[in-house]
PDB file of N, CA and C in Angstrom:
ATOM      1  N   UNK A  28     125.409  15.098 226.219  1.00  0.00           N
ATOM      2  CA  UNK A  28     126.613  15.584 226.882  1.00  0.00           C
ATOM      3  C   UNK A  28     126.221  16.308 228.120  1.00  0.00           C
ATOM      4  N   UNK A  29     126.834  15.898 229.238  1.00  0.00           N
ATOM      5  CA  UNK A  29     126.517  16.486 230.560  1.00  0.00           C
ATOM      6  C   UNK A  29     127.824  17.163 231.074  1.00  0.00           C
ATOM      7  N   UNK A  30     127.664  18.192 231.831  1.00  0.00           N
ATOM      8  CA  UNK A  30     128.814  18.857 232.522  1.00  0.00           C
ATOM      9  C   UNK A  30     128.574  18.899 233.996  1.00  0.00           C
ATOM     10  N   UNK A  31     129.670  18.912 234.709  1.00  0.00           N
ATOM     11  CA  UNK A  31     129.596  19.033 236.165  1.00  0.00           C
ATOM     12  C   UNK A  31     130.734  19.814 236.673  1.00  0.00           C
ATOM     13  N   UNK A  32     130.540  20.544 237.715  1.00  0.00           N
ATOM     14  CA  UNK A  32     131.598  21.390 238.322  1.00  0.00           C
ATOM     15  C   UNK A  32     132.536  20.509 239.117  1.00  0.00           C
ATOM     16  N   UNK A  33     133.834  20.842 239.057  1.00  0.00           N
ATOM     17  CA  UNK A  33     134.856  20.097 239.824  1.00  0.00           C
ATOM     18  C   UNK A  33     135.900  21.093 240.314  1.00  0.00           C
ATOM     19  N   UNK A  34     136.414  20.954 241.537  1.00  0.00           N
ATOM     20  CA  UNK A  34     137.435  21.828 242.023  1.00  0.00           C
ATOM     21  C   UNK A  34     138.728  21.087 241.859  1.00  0.00           C
ATOM     22  N   UNK A  35     139.650  21.736 241.053  1.00  0.00           N
ATOM     23  CA  UNK A  35     140.952  21.147 240.788  1.00  0.00           C
ATOM     24  C   UNK A  35     141.980  21.880 241.678  1.00  0.00           C
ATOM     25  N   UNK A  36     142.841  21.149 242.302  1.00  0.00           N
ATOM     26  CA  UNK A  36     143.942  21.669 243.103  1.00  0.00           C
ATOM     27  C   UNK A  36     145.201  21.802 242.206  1.00  0.00           C
ATOM     28  N   UNK A  37     145.667  23.025 241.977  1.00  0.00           N
ATOM     29  CA  UNK A  37     146.884  23.274 241.212  1.00  0.00           C
ATOM     30  C   UNK A  37     148.013  23.575 242.142  1.00  0.00           C
ATOM     31  N   UNK A  38     149.076  22.787 242.107  1.00  0.00           N
ATOM     32  CA  UNK A  38     150.214  22.956 243.047  1.00  0.00           C
ATOM     33  C   UNK A  38     151.431  23.362 242.238  1.00  0.00           C
ATOM     34  N   UNK A  39     152.131  24.487 242.646  1.00  0.00           N
ATOM     35  CA  UNK A  39     153.337  24.877 242.051  1.00  0.00           C
ATOM     36  C   UNK A  39     154.222  25.538 243.094  1.00  0.00           C
ATOM     37  N   UNK A  40     155.389  24.996 243.294  1.00  0.00           N
ATOM     38  CA  UNK A  40     156.326  25.521 244.278  1.00  0.00           C
ATOM     39  C   UNK A  40     155.691  25.427 245.659  1.00  0.00           C
ATOM     40  N   UNK A  41     155.712  26.574 246.377  1.00  0.00           N
ATOM     41  CA  UNK A  41     155.195  26.605 247.734  1.00  0.00           C
ATOM     42  C   UNK A  41     153.753  27.154 247.794  1.00  0.00           C
ATOM     43  N   UNK A  42     153.074  27.207 246.661  1.00  0.00           N
ATOM     44  CA  UNK A  42     151.710  27.669 246.568  1.00  0.00           C
ATOM     45  C   UNK A  42     150.788  26.610 245.934  1.00  0.00           C
ATOM     46  N   UNK A  43     149.507  26.751 246.244  1.00  0.00           N
ATOM     47  CA  UNK A  43     148.493  25.911 245.683  1.00  0.00           C
ATOM     48  C   UNK A  43     147.228  26.774 245.463  1.00  0.00           C
ATOM     49  N   UNK A  44     146.437  26.407 244.465  1.00  0.00           N
ATOM     50  CA  UNK A  44     145.207  27.149 244.199  1.00  0.00           C
ATOM     51  C   UNK A  44     144.089  26.177 243.921  1.00  0.00           C
ATOM     52  N   UNK A  45     142.882  26.526 244.395  1.00  0.00           N
ATOM     53  CA  UNK A  45     141.709  25.771 244.090  1.00  0.00           C
ATOM     54  C   UNK A  45     141.004  26.445 242.927  1.00  0.00           C
ATOM     55  N   UNK A  46     140.865  25.717 241.826  1.00  0.00           N
ATOM     56  CA  UNK A  46     140.270  26.277 240.601  1.00  0.00           C
ATOM     57  C   UNK A  46     139.031  25.470 240.220  1.00  0.00           C
ATOM     58  N   UNK A  47     137.892  26.086 240.005  1.00  0.00           N
ATOM     59  CA  UNK A  47     136.677  25.394 239.558  1.00  0.00           C
ATOM     60  C   UNK A  47     136.699  25.251 238.076  1.00  0.00           C
ATOM     61  N   UNK A  48     136.551  24.028 237.604  1.00  0.00           N
ATOM     62  CA  UNK A  48     136.480  23.762 236.159  1.00  0.00           C
ATOM     63  C   UNK A  48     135.254  22.895 235.897  1.00  0.00           C
ATOM     64  N   UNK A  49     134.902  22.676 234.626  1.00  0.00           N
ATOM     65  CA  UNK A  49     133.773  21.800 234.297  1.00  0.00           C
ATOM     66  C   UNK A  49     134.302  20.525 233.670  1.00  0.00           C
ATOM     67  N   UNK A  50     133.819  19.404 234.213  1.00  0.00           N
ATOM     68  CA  UNK A  50     134.114  18.128 233.642  1.00  0.00           C
ATOM     69  C   UNK A  50     133.000  17.787 232.641  1.00  0.00           C
ATOM     70  N   UNK A  51     133.340  17.344 231.447  1.00  0.00           N
ATOM     71  CA  UNK A  51     132.437  17.031 230.431  1.00  0.00           C
ATOM     72  C   UNK A  51     132.279  15.545 230.288  1.00  0.00           C
ATOM     73  N   UNK A  52     131.041  15.030 230.480  1.00  0.00           N
ATOM     74  CA  UNK A  52     130.750  13.620 230.307  1.00  0.00           C
ATOM     75  C   UNK A  52     129.977  13.498 229.031  1.00  0.00           C
ATOM     76  N   UNK A  53     130.411  12.570 228.116  1.00  0.00           N
ATOM     77  CA  UNK A  53     129.696  12.368 226.888  1.00  0.00           C
ATOM     78  C   UNK A  53     129.706  10.867 226.560  1.00  0.00           C
ATOM     79  N   UNK A  54     129.099  10.537 225.477  1.00  0.00           N
ATOM     80  CA  UNK A  54     129.088   9.183 224.970  1.00  0.00           C
ATOM     81  C   UNK A  54     130.381   8.777 224.278  1.00  0.00           C
ATOM     82  N   UNK A  55     131.282   9.739 224.026  1.00  0.00           N
ATOM     83  CA  UNK A  55     132.503   9.495 223.307  1.00  0.00           C
ATOM     84  C   UNK A  55     133.449   8.614 224.127  1.00  0.00           C
ATOM     85  N   UNK A  56     134.412   8.031 223.461  1.00  0.00           N
ATOM     86  CA  UNK A  56     135.327   7.229 224.111  1.00  0.00           C
ATOM     87  C   UNK A  56     136.339   7.947 225.015  1.00  0.00           C
ATOM     88  N   UNK A  57     136.405   9.307 224.844  1.00  0.00           N
ATOM     89  CA  UNK A  57     137.397  10.106 225.561  1.00  0.00           C
ATOM     90  C   UNK A  57     136.803  10.707 226.794  1.00  0.00           C
ATOM     91  N   UNK A  58     135.624  10.339 227.196  1.00  0.00           N
ATOM     92  CA  UNK A  58     134.926  10.948 228.319  1.00  0.00           C
ATOM     93  C   UNK A  58     135.429  10.329 229.644  1.00  0.00           C
ATOM     94  N   UNK A  59     135.544  11.084 230.735  1.00  0.00           N
ATOM     95  CA  UNK A  59     135.299  12.496 230.862  1.00  0.00           C
ATOM     96  C   UNK A  59     136.500  13.289 230.492  1.00  0.00           C
ATOM     97  N   UNK A  60     136.285  14.570 230.122  1.00  0.00           N
ATOM     98  CA  UNK A  60     137.377  15.447 229.729  1.00  0.00           C
ATOM     99  C   UNK A  60     137.011  16.872 230.116  1.00  0.00           C
ATOM    100  N   UNK A  61     138.003  17.797 229.924  1.00  0.00           N
ATOM    101  CA  UNK A  61     137.731  19.228 230.204  1.00  0.00           C
ATOM    102  C   UNK A  61     137.916  19.960 228.909  1.00  0.00           C
ATOM    103  N   UNK A  62     137.374  21.192 228.879  1.00  0.00           N
ATOM    104  CA  UNK A  62     137.408  22.031 227.652  1.00  0.00           C
ATOM    105  C   UNK A  62     138.827  22.624 227.530  1.00  0.00           C
ATOM    106  N   UNK A  63     139.105  23.083 226.325  1.00  0.00           N
ATOM    107  CA  UNK A  63     140.384  23.779 226.097  1.00  0.00           C
ATOM    108  C   UNK A  63     140.530  25.000 226.932  1.00  0.00           C
ATOM    109  N   UNK A  64     139.422  25.736 227.162  1.00  0.00           N
ATOM    110  CA  UNK A  64     139.456  26.935 227.955  1.00  0.00           C
ATOM    111  C   UNK A  64     139.860  26.650 229.402  1.00  0.00           C
ATOM    112  N   UNK A  65     139.300  25.579 229.937  1.00  0.00           N
ATOM    113  CA  UNK A  65     139.628  25.187 231.310  1.00  0.00           C
ATOM    114  C   UNK A  65     141.020  24.681 231.394  1.00  0.00           C
ATOM    115  N   UNK A  66     141.508  24.006 230.404  1.00  0.00           N
ATOM    116  CA  UNK A  66     142.923  23.545 230.376  1.00  0.00           C
ATOM    117  C   UNK A  66     143.870  24.723 230.364  1.00  0.00           C
ATOM    118  N   UNK A  67     143.568  25.691 229.567  1.00  0.00           N
ATOM    119  CA  UNK A  67     144.364  26.927 229.479  1.00  0.00           C
ATOM    120  C   UNK A  67     144.283  27.674 230.804  1.00  0.00           C
ATOM    121  N   UNK A  68     143.101  27.686 231.446  1.00  0.00           N
ATOM    122  CA  UNK A  68     143.006  28.384 232.728  1.00  0.00           C
ATOM    123  C   UNK A  68     143.912  27.741 233.783  1.00  0.00           C
ATOM    124  N   UNK A  69     143.971  26.399 233.813  1.00  0.00           N
ATOM    125  CA  UNK A  69     144.838  25.712 234.769  1.00  0.00           C
ATOM    126  C   UNK A  69     146.235  26.017 234.454  1.00  0.00           C
ATOM    127  N   UNK A  70     146.619  26.091 233.193  1.00  0.00           N
ATOM    128  CA  UNK A  70     148.006  26.503 232.791  1.00  0.00           C
ATOM    129  C   UNK A  70     148.329  27.919 233.283  1.00  0.00           C
ATOM    130  N   UNK A  71     147.401  28.844 233.098  1.00  0.00           N
ATOM    131  CA  UNK A  71     147.651  30.200 233.505  1.00  0.00           C
ATOM    132  C   UNK A  71     147.838  30.289 235.029  1.00  0.00           C
ATOM    133  N   UNK A  72     147.030  29.578 235.770  1.00  0.00           N
ATOM    134  CA  UNK A  72     147.172  29.534 237.237  1.00  0.00           C
ATOM    135  C   UNK A  72     148.515  28.963 237.638  1.00  0.00           C
ATOM    136  N   UNK A  73     148.882  27.867 237.049  1.00  0.00           N
ATOM    137  CA  UNK A  73     150.167  27.243 237.348  1.00  0.00           C
ATOM    138  C   UNK A  73     151.331  28.184 237.054  1.00  0.00           C
ATOM    139  N   UNK A  74     151.295  28.845 235.962  1.00  0.00           N
ATOM    140  CA  UNK A  74     152.394  29.771 235.585  1.00  0.00           C
ATOM    141  C   UNK A  74     152.386  30.920 236.548  1.00  0.00           C
ATOM    142  N   UNK A  75     151.273  31.448 236.924  1.00  0.00           N
ATOM    143  CA  UNK A  75     151.212  32.554 237.880  1.00  0.00           C
ATOM    144  C   UNK A  75     151.802  32.138 239.243  1.00  0.00           C
ATOM    145  N   UNK A  76     151.412  30.941 239.675  1.00  0.00           N
ATOM    146  CA  UNK A  76     151.954  30.445 240.967  1.00  0.00           C
ATOM    147  C   UNK A  76     153.480  30.287 240.941  1.00  0.00           C
ATOM    148  N   UNK A  77     153.941  29.730 239.844  1.00  0.00           N
ATOM    149  CA  UNK A  77     155.442  29.612 239.677  1.00  0.00           C
ATOM    150  C   UNK A  77     156.169  30.910 239.653  1.00  0.00           C
ATOM    151  N   UNK A  78     155.575  31.931 239.104  1.00  0.00           N
ATOM    152  CA  UNK A  78     156.119  33.248 239.046  1.00  0.00           C
ATOM    153  C   UNK A  78     155.929  34.009 240.327  1.00  0.00           C
ATOM    154  N   UNK A  79     155.137  33.476 241.270  1.00  0.00           N
ATOM    155  CA  UNK A  79     154.848  34.238 242.493  1.00  0.00           C
ATOM    156  C   UNK A  79     153.838  35.324 242.382  1.00  0.00           C
ATOM    157  N   UNK A  80     153.128  35.363 241.234  1.00  0.00           N
ATOM    158  CA  UNK A  80     152.084  36.368 240.993  1.00  0.00           C
ATOM    159  C   UNK A  80     150.777  35.919 241.588  1.00  0.00           C
ATOM    160  N   UNK A  81     150.623  36.115 242.882  1.00  0.00           N
ATOM    161  CA  UNK A  81     149.481  35.635 243.590  1.00  0.00           C
ATOM    162  C   UNK A  81     148.210  36.386 243.249  1.00  0.00           C
ATOM    163  N   UNK A  82     148.367  37.645 242.845  1.00  0.00           N
ATOM    164  CA  UNK A  82     147.157  38.451 242.459  1.00  0.00           C
ATOM    165  C   UNK A  82     146.559  37.835 241.173  1.00  0.00           C
ATOM    166  N   UNK A  83     147.392  37.450 240.194  1.00  0.00           N
ATOM    167  CA  UNK A  83     146.922  36.871 238.994  1.00  0.00           C
ATOM    168  C   UNK A  83     146.318  35.479 239.274  1.00  0.00           C
ATOM    169  N   UNK A  84     146.910  34.693 240.073  1.00  0.00           N
ATOM    170  CA  UNK A  84     146.416  33.366 240.424  1.00  0.00           C
ATOM    171  C   UNK A  84     145.097  33.424 241.148  1.00  0.00           C
ATOM    172  N   UNK A  85     144.925  34.461 242.001  1.00  0.00           N
ATOM    173  CA  UNK A  85     143.695  34.539 242.815  1.00  0.00           C
ATOM    174  C   UNK A  85     142.549  35.017 242.006  1.00  0.00           C
ATOM    175  N   UNK A  86     142.692  35.401 240.780  1.00  0.00           N
ATOM    176  CA  UNK A  86     141.587  35.741 239.903  1.00  0.00           C
ATOM    177  C   UNK A  86     140.819  34.493 239.568  1.00  0.00           C
ATOM    178  N   UNK A  87     141.410  33.336 239.660  1.00  0.00           N
ATOM    179  CA  UNK A  87     140.745  32.073 239.267  1.00  0.00           C
ATOM    180  C   UNK A  87     140.253  31.223 240.462  1.00  0.00           C
ATOM    181  N   UNK A  88     140.696  31.563 241.660  1.00  0.00           N
ATOM    182  CA  UNK A  88     140.252  30.798 242.810  1.00  0.00           C
ATOM    183  C   UNK A  88     141.057  31.118 244.070  1.00  0.00           C
ATOM    184  N   UNK A  89     140.846  30.384 245.092  1.00  0.00           N
ATOM    185  CA  UNK A  89     141.546  30.532 246.342  1.00  0.00           C
ATOM    186  C   UNK A  89     142.996  30.109 246.202  1.00  0.00           C
ATOM    187  N   UNK A  90     143.902  30.906 246.815  1.00  0.00           N
ATOM    188  CA  UNK A  90     145.317  30.594 246.733  1.00  0.00           C
ATOM    189  C   UNK A  90     145.824  30.344 248.135  1.00  0.00           C
ATOM    190  N   UNK A  91     146.675  29.324 248.261  1.00  0.00           N
ATOM    191  CA  UNK A  91     147.181  28.934 249.581  1.00  0.00           C
ATOM    192  C   UNK A  91     148.717  28.940 249.515  1.00  0.00           C
ATOM    193  N   UNK A  92     149.354  29.284 250.618  1.00  0.00           N
ATOM    194  CA  UNK A  92     150.785  29.103 250.734  1.00  0.00           C
ATOM    195  C   UNK A  92     151.038  27.890 251.554  1.00  0.00           C
ATOM    196  N   UNK A  93     151.823  27.012 251.061  1.00  0.00           N
ATOM    197  CA  UNK A  93     152.128  25.757 251.746  1.00  0.00           C
ATOM    198  C   UNK A  93     153.343  25.852 252.611  1.00  0.00           C
ATOM    199  N   UNK A  94     153.281  25.245 253.803  1.00  0.00           N
ATOM    200  CA  UNK A  94     154.432  25.227 254.692  1.00  0.00           C
ATOM    201  C   UNK A  94     154.549  23.828 255.309  1.00  0.00           C
ATOM    202  N   UNK A  95     155.781  23.330 255.486  1.00  0.00           N
ATOM    203  CA  UNK A  95     155.935  22.034 256.095  1.00  0.00           C
ATOM    204  C   UNK A  95     155.516  22.052 257.587  1.00  0.00           C
ATOM    205  N   UNK A  96     154.962  20.964 258.007  1.00  0.00           N
ATOM    206  CA  UNK A  96     154.539  20.883 259.416  1.00  0.00           C
ATOM    207  C   UNK A  96     155.516  19.974 260.225  1.00  0.00           C
ATOM    208  N   UNK A  97     156.332  19.216 259.545  1.00  0.00           N
ATOM    209  CA  UNK A  97     157.314  18.371 260.251  1.00  0.00           C
ATOM    210  C   UNK A  97     158.577  18.294 259.369  1.00  0.00           C
ATOM    211  N   UNK A  98     159.696  18.070 260.031  1.00  0.00           N
ATOM    212  CA  UNK A  98     160.952  17.951 259.312  1.00  0.00           C
ATOM    213  C   UNK A  98     161.241  16.547 258.874  1.00  0.00           C
TER     214      UNK A  98
END
């Protein structure tokens, strides 16, 4: 079983966050996958972004505010 770092972009509303997770590669038929802890981390970040709690979301990675560039 090998693991590798991956940066996942979580988008919710007008915010996005870059969150580092580990991708697990194994000989199983379900490979590649992420751990339950990383899945829950992505859920917490998404919930924080939806609630506008940028301080909580920024504990897990960089947070960006998205704005349209053209109409």
